[in-house]
Amino acid sequence: MCGIVGAIGATECIPFLLQGLRTLEYRGYDSAGLAVLNNGLQRARAKGRVAELEARVAEQQLSGQVGIAHTRWATHGVPAEHNAHPHISTGLAVVHNGIIENYEALRSTLQTLGYEFTSDTDTETIAHLIRACLKGELDGTEPAGDLFSAVQSAVARLQGAFALAVISEDETDTLIVARQGSPLMLGVADDGHYAASDASALLSVTRRMMYLENGDVAKLTRDSIFLIDASGQQVEREVITSSLSANAVELGEFNHYMQKEIFEQPQALGNTLEMISGAGKLEPGIFGAEAAEVFQQVDSVLIIACGTSSYAGMTAKYWIEQVAGLPCNVEIASEYRYRVSVANPRQLVVVISQSGETADTFAALEHAKAQGHTHTLAICNVPESAIVRETALRFITRAGPEIGVASTKHSPLN
Ligand code: GLU
């Protein structure tokens, strides 16, 4: 999963889209692409670096005020220009982060309807599915009245994780976005509206941001945001002012982010422990107002995490059993989420994720709750993240933005 950005504004959007992609470059990717509306839909794609896409954009003389862009980390189909996003279905373009688990069934339905596929991706299915919803070609459906309704009907048919941005030459004043399981946030600026999979990609235009919830579909115009939640209700989401500083993502004297973040470890740990040392001892309140009451009821701990976070969890297990005297288990989120296990309502479920957006950990948290767990605690570095919003208790590490993808200053448990 890599990055997406989108813009609908009163000014040229290409510089923002390219800058956004460059900001997301640290995640690693295999190809990049963008599409803009300007007398029709125009697209540029390139395998390799954003610099290569930039050269294509210049060569093709692309410009526009409404656009979407993508850096791809291939999950379906090899890294190649024909698999790079955006994917198009006659005049509408889609960028997507994530994986569509039921894409094969959807693809064969769409092929039966006459849609031709030019890539091997799961994403192209979404583009044609939206087009089929617009035309009312799927069983028992009427043509959707507009792009927003078509995206709503299409996402209702998708299984898996996605953050999407969609534009169409039939509605040149609209940018549609949707999220389920993959991160996506909106930027609110004086000259228009923006979307990105990571807050850092919005900082060049605004600090005012709105985090989307799972199941949200939003219609952005230059001066409005219309949002529908998972239950189909119109909702408003709070606009927050991001505390991310543009400098925090700058390299400074270091050669690369991995090095920078390794050298920041003492500072990150110090910042995180400040809350504890201030109180003189570990007060339950640092985990949230209800923590003291919850901890009274807890008889064991279940830590759920992926990768380095799960190794941190294994260390925590030793401490929790030795110091707190509570039985503790550690589960890998990507296994736990797919299996039936025996829930203990007196167990504290602890999820660990640096970003708070790790798809398997988020799904495992939902799964734990669905199985009957009631006490949940997140250890996370991003206070606005999906995982933090879904747990009753939380401990926020204060490590600053983590750019080096390999775990560097992940959590104080490391
Ligand atoms: N599954 C999509 C693909 O393979 C998107 C991958 C991504 O998130 O970059 O094209």
CSV table of C-alpha atoms and ligand atoms in Angstrom, one decimal:
chain,number,residue,atom,x,y,z
A,1,MET,CA,0.0,0.0,0.0
A,2,CYS,CA,1.4,3.3,-1.0
A,3,GLY,CA,0.1,6.8,-1.3
A,4,ILE,CA,-2.7,8.9,-2.9
A,5,VAL,CA,-3.3,12.6,-3.2
A,6,GLY,CA,-6.1,14.6,-4.8
A,7,ALA,CA,-7.0,18.2,-5.3
A,8,ILE,CA,-9.9,20.4,-6.3
A,9,GLY,CA,-9.1,24.0,-6.2
A,10,ALA,CA,-9.0,27.4,-7.8
A,11,THR,CA,-5.4,27.1,-8.8
A,12,GLU,CA,-3.2,24.7,-10.9
A,13,CYS,CA,-3.1,21.4,-9.0
A,14,ILE,CA,-0.1,19.7,-10.6
A,15,PRO,CA,2.6,21.2,-8.3
A,16,PHE,CA,0.6,20.0,-5.3
A,17,LEU,CA,0.1,16.5,-6.7
A,18,LEU,CA,3.7,16.1,-7.5
A,19,GLN,CA,4.9,17.6,-4.2
A,20,GLY,CA,2.4,15.3,-2.4
A,21,LEU,CA,3.8,12.2,-4.2
A,22,ARG,CA,7.4,13.3,-3.4
A,23,THR,CA,6.4,13.6,0.3
A,24,LEU,CA,5.1,10.0,0.1
A,25,GLU,CA,8.1,8.7,-1.7
A,26,TYR,CA,9.8,7.5,1.5
A,27,ARG,CA,7.3,4.7,1.7
A,28,GLY,CA,8.9,3.1,-1.3
A,29,TYR,CA,6.9,2.4,-4.4
A,30,ASP,CA,7.3,0.9,-7.9
A,31,SER,CA,5.4,3.3,-10.1
A,32,ALA,CA,3.5,6.6,-10.1
A,33,GLY,CA,0.8,8.3,-12.0
A,34,LEU,CA,-1.7,11.2,-12.1
A,35,ALA,CA,-4.8,12.3,-13.9
A,36,VAL,CA,-6.3,15.8,-14.3
A,37,LEU,CA,-9.4,17.3,-15.7
A,38,ASN,CA,-8.8,19.9,-18.4
A,39,ASN,CA,-11.0,19.7,-21.5
A,40,GLY,CA,-11.4,16.0,-20.8
A,41,LEU,CA,-9.4,13.5,-18.7
A,42,GLN,CA,-5.7,13.5,-19.1
A,43,ARG,CA,-3.3,10.9,-17.6
A,44,ALA,CA,0.4,10.4,-17.2
A,45,ARG,CA,2.0,7.3,-15.7
A,46,ALA,CA,5.5,6.0,-15.3
A,47,LYS,CA,7.3,3.0,-13.8
A,48,GLY,CA,10.0,4.1,-11.3
A,49,ARG,CA,10.5,7.4,-9.5
A,50,VAL,CA,8.3,10.4,-9.2
A,51,ALA,CA,11.0,12.3,-11.2
A,52,GLU,CA,10.1,10.1,-14.1
A,53,LEU,CA,6.4,10.9,-13.8
A,54,GLU,CA,7.3,14.6,-13.5
A,55,ALA,CA,9.2,14.4,-16.9
A,56,ARG,CA,6.1,12.7,-18.5
A,57,VAL,CA,3.8,15.4,-17.1
A,58,ALA,CA,6.0,18.1,-18.6
A,59,GLU,CA,6.3,16.3,-21.9
A,60,GLN,CA,2.5,15.8,-22.1
A,61,GLN,CA,2.0,19.5,-20.9
A,62,LEU,CA,-0.6,18.4,-18.4
A,63,SER,CA,-2.4,21.0,-16.3
A,64,GLY,CA,-5.6,21.4,-14.5
A,65,GLN,CA,-7.3,22.4,-11.2
A,66,VAL,CA,-8.8,19.0,-10.4
A,67,GLY,CA,-6.6,16.0,-10.2
A,68,ILE,CA,-5.7,12.8,-8.5
A,69,ALA,CA,-2.3,11.1,-8.1
A,70,HIS,CA,-0.8,7.8,-6.8
A,71,THR,CA,2.4,6.0,-5.9
A,72,ARG,CA,1.9,2.3,-6.2
A,73,TRP,CA,3.3,-0.7,-4.3
A,74,ALA,CA,2.0,-3.5,-6.5
A,75,THR,CA,-0.1,-6.1,-4.9
A,76,HIS,CA,-2.0,-7.4,-8.1
A,77,GLY,CA,0.0,-7.3,-11.3
A,78,VAL,CA,3.7,-6.6,-11.8
A,79,PRO,CA,5.1,-3.1,-11.5
A,80,ALA,CA,4.7,-1.7,-15.0
A,81,GLU,CA,3.2,1.3,-16.7
A,82,HIS,CA,0.0,-0.5,-17.7
A,83,ASN,CA,-0.6,-1.4,-14.1
A,84,ALA,CA,0.2,2.0,-12.7
A,85,HIS,CA,-2.7,4.1,-11.4
A,86,PRO,CA,-4.9,6.0,-12.2
A,87,HIS,CA,-7.1,3.4,-13.9
A,88,ILE,CA,-9.7,4.6,-16.3
A,89,SER,CA,-13.1,3.5,-17.4
A,90,THR,CA,-14.2,5.8,-20.2
A,91,GLY,CA,-13.7,9.3,-18.8
A,92,LEU,CA,-13.5,8.4,-15.1
A,93,ALA,CA,-10.3,7.8,-13.3
A,94,VAL,CA,-9.5,6.1,-10.0
A,95,VAL,CA,-6.5,5.9,-7.7
A,96,HIS,CA,-6.6,3.3,-4.9
A,97,ASN,CA,-4.5,2.2,-2.0
A,98,GLY,CA,-5.2,-1.2,-0.6
A,99,ILE,CA,-6.5,-4.6,-1.8
A,100,ILE,CA,-9.9,-5.5,-3.1
A,101,GLU,CA,-10.4,-9.1,-1.9
A,102,ASN,CA,-13.4,-9.9,-4.2
A,103,TYR,CA,-12.0,-8.4,-7.4
A,104,GLU,CA,-11.9,-11.7,-9.3
A,105,ALA,CA,-15.7,-12.2,-9.0
A,106,LEU,CA,-16.3,-8.5,-9.8
A,107,ARG,CA,-14.0,-8.6,-12.8
A,108,SER,CA,-15.7,-11.6,-14.4
A,109,THR,CA,-19.2,-9.9,-13.9
A,110,LEU,CA,-17.8,-6.8,-15.5
A,111,GLN,CA,-16.2,-8.7,-18.4
A,112,THR,CA,-19.6,-10.4,-19.0
A,113,LEU,CA,-21.1,-6.9,-19.3
A,114,GLY,CA,-18.5,-6.1,-22.0
A,115,TYR,CA,-15.9,-4.2,-20.0
A,116,GLU,CA,-12.3,-4.6,-21.3
A,117,PHE,CA,-9.4,-4.7,-18.8
A,118,THR,CA,-6.1,-3.2,-19.7
A,119,SER,CA,-4.3,-4.0,-16.5
A,120,ASP,CA,-3.8,-6.9,-14.1
A,121,THR,CA,-4.8,-4.9,-11.0
A,122,ASP,CA,-7.6,-5.2,-8.6
A,123,THR,CA,-8.0,-1.4,-8.9
A,124,GLU,CA,-9.2,-1.4,-12.5
A,125,THR,CA,-12.2,-3.3,-11.3
A,126,ILE,CA,-13.2,-0.4,-9.2
A,127,ALA,CA,-13.1,2.0,-12.2
A,128,HIS,CA,-15.4,-0.2,-14.3
A,129,LEU,CA,-17.6,-1.0,-11.4
A,130,ILE,CA,-18.3,2.7,-10.8
A,131,ARG,CA,-19.0,3.1,-14.6
A,132,ALA,CA,-21.4,0.1,-14.4
A,133,CYS,CA,-23.2,1.7,-11.4
A,134,LEU,CA,-23.5,5.0,-13.3
A,135,LYS,CA,-25.1,3.1,-16.2
A,136,GLY,CA,-27.3,0.9,-13.9
A,137,GLU,CA,-25.9,-2.2,-15.5
A,138,LEU,CA,-25.6,-4.4,-12.4
A,139,ASP,CA,-28.5,-6.7,-11.5
A,140,GLY,CA,-31.5,-5.0,-10.0
A,141,THR,CA,-30.0,-1.5,-10.1
A,142,GLU,CA,-31.1,1.8,-11.6
A,143,PRO,CA,-28.5,4.2,-13.2
A,144,ALA,CA,-26.9,6.2,-10.4
A,145,GLY,CA,-27.8,9.8,-10.7
A,146,ASP,CA,-24.3,11.1,-10.3
A,147,LEU,CA,-20.7,10.2,-9.7
A,148,PHE,CA,-21.1,10.4,-5.9
A,149,SER,CA,-24.0,7.9,-5.9
A,150,ALA,CA,-22.2,5.7,-8.3
A,151,VAL,CA,-19.1,5.6,-6.0
A,152,GLN,CA,-21.4,4.9,-3.0
A,153,SER,CA,-23.0,1.9,-4.8
A,154,ALA,CA,-19.6,0.6,-6.0
A,155,VAL,CA,-17.9,0.7,-2.6
A,156,ALA,CA,-20.9,-1.1,-1.1
A,157,ARG,CA,-19.9,-4.0,-3.4
A,158,LEU,CA,-16.2,-4.0,-2.5
A,159,GLN,CA,-14.6,-6.3,0.1
A,160,GLY,CA,-11.2,-5.5,1.4
A,161,ALA,CA,-9.3,-2.4,2.2
A,162,PHE,CA,-9.3,0.8,0.2
A,163,ALA,CA,-8.7,4.5,0.1
A,164,LEU,CA,-10.0,5.9,-3.2
A,165,ALA,CA,-10.1,9.1,-5.1
A,166,VAL,CA,-12.2,9.4,-8.2
A,167,ILE,CA,-12.7,12.1,-10.9
A,168,SER,CA,-14.7,12.1,-14.1
A,169,GLU,CA,-14.9,14.3,-17.2
A,170,ASP,CA,-18.7,14.3,-16.9
A,171,GLU,CA,-18.5,16.1,-13.5
A,172,THR,CA,-15.6,18.5,-13.7
A,173,ASP,CA,-16.4,20.2,-10.4
A,174,THR,CA,-16.3,17.1,-8.2
A,175,LEU,CA,-13.7,15.0,-6.5
A,176,ILE,CA,-15.0,11.9,-4.8
A,177,VAL,CA,-13.1,10.0,-2.1
A,178,ALA,CA,-13.9,7.0,0.0
A,179,ARG,CA,-12.1,5.0,2.7
A,180,GLN,CA,-12.4,1.6,4.3
A,181,GLY,CA,-9.4,0.2,6.2
A,182,SER,CA,-6.8,2.3,4.4
A,183,PRO,CA,-5.9,5.8,5.7
A,184,LEU,CA,-7.4,8.9,4.1
A,185,MET,CA,-7.7,12.5,5.2
A,186,LEU,CA,-8.9,15.8,3.7
A,187,GLY,CA,-7.2,19.1,3.7
A,188,VAL,CA,-9.3,22.3,4.0
A,189,ALA,CA,-7.7,25.4,2.4
A,190,ASP,CA,-8.8,28.8,1.3
A,191,ASP,CA,-8.4,27.9,-2.3
A,192,GLY,CA,-10.0,24.5,-2.3
A,193,HIS,CA,-10.1,21.0,-0.9
A,194,TYR,CA,-7.4,18.3,-0.9
A,195,ALA,CA,-7.1,14.6,0.0
A,196,ALA,CA,-4.2,12.5,1.0
A,197,SER,CA,-3.4,9.1,2.5
A,198,ASP,CA,-0.9,10.8,4.9
A,199,ALA,CA,-1.1,14.2,6.7
A,200,SER,CA,2.4,15.1,5.7
A,201,ALA,CA,1.4,15.2,2.0
A,202,LEU,CA,-1.1,18.0,2.8
A,203,LEU,CA,1.3,20.3,4.7
A,204,SER,CA,2.4,22.2,1.6
A,205,VAL,CA,-1.2,23.6,1.2
A,206,THR,CA,-2.8,23.5,4.7
A,207,ARG,CA,-2.7,22.4,8.3
A,208,ARG,CA,-6.5,22.2,8.6
A,209,MET,CA,-7.4,18.6,8.2
A,210,MET,CA,-10.4,16.3,8.5
A,211,TYR,CA,-9.8,12.6,9.2
A,212,LEU,CA,-12.3,10.3,7.5
A,213,GLU,CA,-13.7,7.3,9.3
A,214,ASN,CA,-14.1,3.8,7.8
A,215,GLY,CA,-17.1,3.6,5.5
A,216,ASP,CA,-17.1,7.4,4.7
A,217,VAL,CA,-17.7,8.6,1.2
A,218,ALA,CA,-17.2,12.3,0.5
A,219,LYS,CA,-17.9,14.6,-2.3
A,220,LEU,CA,-15.5,17.5,-2.5
A,221,THR,CA,-16.0,20.6,-4.6
A,222,ARG,CA,-13.9,23.8,-4.4
A,223,ASP,CA,-16.0,25.2,-1.6
A,224,SER,CA,-17.9,22.3,0.0
A,225,ILE,CA,-17.5,18.9,1.5
A,226,PHE,CA,-20.5,16.6,1.6
A,227,LEU,CA,-19.9,13.4,3.7
A,228,ILE,CA,-21.9,10.2,4.1
A,229,ASP,CA,-20.9,7.7,6.7
A,230,ALA,CA,-21.1,3.9,6.7
A,231,SER,CA,-24.8,3.9,7.6
A,232,GLY,CA,-25.6,6.2,4.7
A,233,GLN,CA,-26.2,9.2,7.0
A,234,GLN,CA,-24.9,12.7,6.2
A,235,VAL,CA,-22.3,13.6,8.8
A,236,GLU,CA,-19.9,16.4,9.6
A,237,ARG,CA,-16.4,15.5,10.8
A,238,GLU,CA,-14.3,17.8,12.9
A,239,VAL,CA,-11.6,20.0,11.2
A,240,ILE,CA,-8.5,19.8,13.3
A,241,THR,CA,-5.3,21.9,13.0
A,242,SER,CA,-2.5,19.4,12.5
A,243,SER,CA,0.4,19.8,15.0
A,244,LEU,CA,2.8,18.1,12.5
A,245,SER,CA,5.6,20.5,11.7
A,246,ALA,CA,6.9,20.6,8.2
A,247,ASN,CA,10.4,20.6,9.7
A,248,ALA,CA,9.7,17.3,11.5
A,249,VAL,CA,9.7,15.6,8.1
A,250,GLU,CA,12.8,17.4,6.9
A,251,LEU,CA,16.1,15.5,6.9
A,252,GLY,CA,18.3,18.2,8.3
A,253,GLU,CA,21.9,17.1,8.8
A,254,PHE,CA,21.2,13.4,8.2
A,255,ASN,CA,21.8,11.3,5.1
A,256,HIS,CA,18.5,9.5,5.3
A,257,TYR,CA,15.4,9.1,7.5
A,258,MET,CA,16.5,5.8,8.9
A,259,GLN,CA,19.6,7.5,10.3
A,260,LYS,CA,17.7,10.6,11.5
A,261,GLU,CA,15.2,8.5,13.4
A,262,ILE,CA,17.8,6.2,15.0
A,263,PHE,CA,19.6,9.4,16.3
A,264,GLU,CA,16.2,10.7,17.5
A,265,GLN,CA,15.5,7.6,19.7
A,266,PRO,CA,16.7,9.1,23.0
A,267,GLN,CA,14.6,12.2,22.4
A,268,ALA,CA,11.6,10.2,21.3
A,269,LEU,CA,11.8,8.1,24.4
A,270,GLY,CA,12.4,11.1,26.6
A,271,ASN,CA,9.3,12.9,25.1
A,272,THR,CA,7.2,9.8,25.6
A,273,LEU,CA,8.3,9.2,29.2
A,274,GLU,CA,7.8,12.9,30.1
A,275,MET,CA,4.1,12.3,30.8
A,276,ILE,CA,5.0,9.5,33.3
A,277,SER,CA,8.0,11.2,35.0
A,278,GLY,CA,5.8,14.3,35.5
A,279,ALA,CA,3.4,12.2,37.6
A,280,GLY,CA,6.3,10.6,39.5
A,281,LYS,CA,4.8,7.2,39.0
A,282,LEU,CA,2.7,5.3,36.4
A,283,GLU,CA,-0.9,6.6,37.0
A,284,PRO,CA,-3.7,4.7,35.2
A,285,GLY,CA,-5.0,8.2,34.1
A,286,ILE,CA,-2.3,8.4,31.4
A,287,PHE,CA,-4.2,5.7,29.5
A,288,GLY,CA,-7.5,7.6,29.7
A,289,ALA,CA,-10.0,8.7,32.3
A,290,GLU,CA,-11.7,5.4,32.6
A,291,ALA,CA,-8.5,3.4,32.9
A,292,ALA,CA,-8.4,3.0,36.7
A,293,GLU,CA,-11.8,1.4,36.7
A,294,VAL,CA,-11.0,-0.8,33.7
A,295,PHE,CA,-7.7,-2.0,35.2
A,296,GLN,CA,-9.6,-3.1,38.4
A,297,GLN,CA,-11.7,-5.5,36.3
A,298,VAL,CA,-8.9,-6.9,34.1
A,299,ASP,CA,-7.6,-10.4,34.8
A,300,SER,CA,-5.3,-10.9,31.8
A,301,VAL,CA,-3.8,-9.2,28.7
A,302,LEU,CA,-4.0,-10.0,25.0
A,303,ILE,CA,-1.5,-8.1,22.9
A,304,ILE,CA,-2.3,-7.9,19.1
A,305,ALA,CA,0.1,-6.4,16.6
A,306,CYS,CA,2.1,-6.9,13.4
A,307,GLY,CA,5.8,-7.1,12.7
A,308,THR,CA,8.1,-5.1,15.0
A,309,SER,CA,5.1,-4.1,17.2
A,310,SER,CA,4.4,-7.8,17.8
A,311,TYR,CA,8.1,-8.3,18.9
A,312,ALA,CA,7.7,-5.3,21.2
A,313,GLY,CA,4.5,-7.1,22.5
A,314,MET,CA,6.6,-10.2,23.2
A,315,THR,CA,8.9,-8.2,25.4
A,316,ALA,CA,5.9,-6.6,27.1
A,317,LYS,CA,4.5,-10.0,27.8
A,318,TYR,CA,7.6,-10.9,30.0
A,319,TRP,CA,7.2,-7.6,31.9
A,320,ILE,CA,3.4,-7.8,32.3
A,321,GLU,CA,3.7,-11.4,33.7
A,322,GLN,CA,6.7,-10.6,35.8
A,323,VAL,CA,5.8,-7.2,37.2
A,324,ALA,CA,2.0,-7.1,37.0
A,325,GLY,CA,1.5,-10.8,37.6
A,326,LEU,CA,-1.2,-11.0,34.9
A,327,PRO,CA,-1.3,-13.8,32.2
A,328,CYS,CA,-0.4,-12.2,28.8
A,329,ASN,CA,-0.7,-13.6,25.3
A,330,VAL,CA,0.6,-12.1,22.1
A,331,GLU,CA,-1.1,-12.7,18.8
A,332,ILE,CA,-0.1,-11.7,15.2
A,333,ALA,CA,-3.0,-9.5,14.0
A,334,SER,CA,-3.0,-11.0,10.5
A,335,GLU,CA,-3.7,-14.4,12.0
A,336,TYR,CA,-6.0,-13.4,14.8
A,337,ARG,CA,-8.3,-11.4,12.6
A,338,TYR,CA,-9.2,-14.5,10.5
A,339,ARG,CA,-9.8,-17.1,13.3
A,340,VAL,CA,-12.4,-17.7,15.9
A,341,SER,CA,-11.0,-17.6,19.4
A,342,VAL,CA,-12.5,-17.6,22.9
A,343,ALA,CA,-13.1,-14.1,24.1
A,344,ASN,CA,-12.7,-13.2,27.8
A,345,PRO,CA,-14.6,-10.0,28.6
A,346,ARG,CA,-12.2,-9.4,31.6
A,347,GLN,CA,-9.1,-9.5,29.3
A,348,LEU,CA,-7.5,-6.2,28.2
A,349,VAL,CA,-6.9,-6.2,24.5
A,350,VAL,CA,-3.8,-4.1,23.7
A,351,VAL,CA,-3.2,-3.2,20.1
A,352,ILE,CA,0.2,-1.7,19.1
A,353,SER,CA,0.7,0.2,15.8
A,354,GLN,CA,3.0,3.1,15.1
A,355,SER,CA,0.7,4.7,12.5
A,356,GLY,CA,-2.5,3.5,14.1
A,357,GLU,CA,-3.6,2.6,10.6
A,358,THR,CA,-2.1,-0.9,10.2
A,359,ALA,CA,-4.9,-2.6,8.3
A,360,ASP,CA,-4.5,-6.1,9.9
A,361,THR,CA,-4.2,-4.6,13.4
A,362,PHE,CA,-7.3,-2.5,12.9
A,363,ALA,CA,-9.3,-5.4,11.5
A,364,ALA,CA,-8.1,-7.6,14.5
A,365,LEU,CA,-9.3,-4.9,16.9
A,366,GLU,CA,-12.7,-4.9,15.3
A,367,HIS,CA,-12.7,-8.7,15.3
A,368,ALA,CA,-11.8,-8.8,19.0
A,369,LYS,CA,-14.7,-6.5,19.8
A,370,ALA,CA,-17.1,-8.5,17.6
A,371,GLN,CA,-16.0,-11.7,19.5
A,372,GLY,CA,-17.0,-10.1,22.9
A,373,HIS,CA,-13.9,-8.3,24.1
A,374,THR,CA,-14.9,-5.1,25.9
A,375,HIS,CA,-11.6,-3.6,27.2
A,376,THR,CA,-9.3,-2.2,24.6
A,377,LEU,CA,-6.1,-0.1,24.7
A,378,ALA,CA,-4.0,1.3,21.8
A,379,ILE,CA,-0.3,2.0,22.0
A,380,CYS,CA,0.2,4.3,19.1
A,381,ASN,CA,2.2,7.2,17.8
A,382,VAL,CA,-0.6,9.1,15.9
A,383,PRO,CA,-3.4,10.4,18.2
A,384,GLU,CA,-5.8,11.1,15.3
A,385,SER,CA,-5.5,7.6,13.8
A,386,ALA,CA,-8.3,5.0,13.2
A,387,ILE,CA,-7.0,2.6,15.9
A,388,VAL,CA,-6.8,5.2,18.6
A,389,ARG,CA,-10.3,6.4,17.7
A,390,GLU,CA,-11.6,2.8,18.1
A,391,THR,CA,-10.1,1.9,21.5
A,392,ALA,CA,-11.5,2.9,24.9
A,393,LEU,CA,-8.0,3.5,26.3
A,394,ARG,CA,-4.8,4.7,24.7
A,395,PHE,CA,-1.1,5.4,25.3
A,396,ILE,CA,0.3,7.9,22.8
A,397,THR,CA,4.0,7.6,22.1
A,398,ARG,CA,5.6,11.0,21.3
A,399,ALA,CA,8.1,10.0,18.7
A,400,GLY,CA,7.1,12.5,16.0
A,401,PRO,CA,6.4,11.5,12.4
A,402,GLU,CA,8.0,8.2,11.4
A,403,ILE,CA,9.3,8.4,7.9
A,404,GLY,CA,11.9,5.6,7.8
A,405,VAL,CA,9.6,2.6,7.1
A,406,ALA,CA,11.8,0.1,8.9
A,407,SER,CA,10.9,0.4,12.5
A,408,THR,CA,13.2,3.0,14.1
A,409,LYS,CA,11.6,4.8,17.0
A,410,HIS,CA,8.4,2.9,17.0
A,411,SER,CA,7.3,2.6,20.6
A,412,PRO,CA,8.9,2.8,24.0
A,413,LEU,CA,8.5,-0.9,24.3
A,414,ASN,CA,11.1,-1.4,21.5
B,1,GLU,N1,-3.8,-3.2,-5.1
B,1,GLU,C1,-3.5,-2.1,-5.9
B,1,GLU,C2,-2.5,-2.5,-7.0
B,1,GLU,O1,-1.9,-3.5,-7.0
B,1,GLU,C3,-3.0,-0.9,-5.1
B,1,GLU,C4,-1.7,-1.1,-4.4
B,1,GLU,C5,-1.3,0.1,-3.6
B,1,GLU,O2,-1.9,0.4,-2.6
B,1,GLU,O3,-0.3,0.8,-4.1
B,1,GLU,O4,-2.4,-1.8,-7.9
